[in-house]
Amino acid sequence: MHNLVIIVLFGALLCAPHQCLECPSGCQCFADTRTVKCVSKDLRAIPQDIPGYTRNVIITGNNIIRIGSETFQELKNVTTIILSNNRITEVASHSFSTLSYLRSLDMSCNHLALIHPEALNIPGSPLKELNLSRTLYNYTSLTDLTTALRWGGLGGLLSLDLSGNRLVFLPPGMFSHLPSLQHLLLGNNSLASVYNGTFFGLRRLELLDLTRNSFRAFGGDALGELERLGQAPRILLSHNPYVCTCEIQDFAVWLKSSWVQVGDAEALTCASPWEFQDSPLQGLGGQVIGCHVTSPPLGGIRDEVDNLSLQTSYVLLGLVLGFVGMVFLFVLYLNRQGITKWVVDTRDACHDVLEGYHHRYEIDTDPRREYLPKDVRVEEKPPTNSSFGQAPSDNRLSQLPTDTCLVQIPSDTQVKPGSMSLDL
């Protein structure tokens, strides 16, 4: 019995560092750090037999296509998940909703094309760091991410990394539901402009990285948006292809006069034209680049904001008119049978009127009218067979109704009143 106890204890000491009895096949488990690592094992899905004590899950370099709501149901103690470089294309609804202690999520270097609006929804908003660098597949995934950030309940998120995603546009208000965000990394994208409302709601921002994008200059909207961030955030703007022409003079003067903290202002240089290449922007002025400075650098921001408000009003008016048009078409669709009947009735009525005019025209142009004596009256044809009587001398053929029958009388025939009748 004593020997059996010694063997059991010895086996436990040997297996404790790796938890060999509970570790998924092909993965490494470390009990002392409560970490499970599955690196480059060609996994097709997240292992379901990960030990319950695990707090750190590192699964990289595999072929996992989808993250579903059932993937992490049994891992309620996990605080860190790294799923980088796994070719993930879809994140389903409530994929991480059971991870009430999750603090950091890294899904970088994937191919996300479908992100459910509630994919990042975790009760209590425990998530603090979210890394989605080099992982958005196309513009549709950016739209999905914008919706997920709004509906994901990420009020406690502190850091968001969207670098390296070839982004060319940031929807206004995209970060408005991240009030606690402190670090926003947007470097190494293709952003060329910042619009009004892009960073709306970021009241606690400490770092904004806009390096290595496609900014050629910052206009009135962009400078106004950066001004609204306040003095607290450190803004990085270097390694952009700035074009040092007249359009950049406001930005150059703003760098020297603004109280916004540009952390790499000394590293901002011109990329073109060639005579100003590598020249620091802080040393440029209107006279240097051949422009006449007529107003303060931010003097036109208010006018541009007013113009943008006017454009927004036009957009709202267009939406209202479009909605009214849709309602009108819907009403027409509901009354389509009545409208069809009205059109048919109107067509038949017009057809009858035109038919009467045509019949009257045929009578008026009948050549037999020339042979009728002036004192002969052609009576209207009754519904049944009848005869023509003698007409008063003052009657005219132009007054004949449309259903009158004309009879040709030879010129040498004498017509006596009341002595001739025609059977129709």
mmCIF file of C-alpha atoms in Angstrom, residues 45 95 123 140 143 239 268 306 314 327 411:
data_model
loop_
_atom_site.group_PDB
_atom_site.id
_atom_site.type_symbol
_atom_site.label_atom_id
_atom_site.label_comp_id
_atom_site.label_asym_id
_atom_site.label_seq_id
_atom_site.Cartn_x
_atom_site.Cartn_y
_atom_site.Cartn_z
ATOM 1 C CA ALA A 45 -11.724 23.233 -35.106
ATOM 2 C CA SER A 95 -19.142 33.065 -29.830
ATOM 3 C CA PRO A 123 -22.320 40.035 -20.562
ATOM 4 C CA THR A 140 -18.343 43.926 -46.117
ATOM 5 C CA THR A 143 -19.478 46.952 -42.211
ATOM 6 C CA HIS A 239 5.062 58.017 -42.829
ATOM 7 C CA LEU A 268 6.479 64.603 -40.752
ATOM 8 C CA ASP A 306 -21.987 74.445 -41.980
ATOM 9 C CA TYR A 314 -30.371 67.435 -48.184
ATOM 10 C CA VAL A 327 -45.533 54.527 -49.304
ATOM 11 C CA SER A 411 -83.373 62.585 -110.251
#
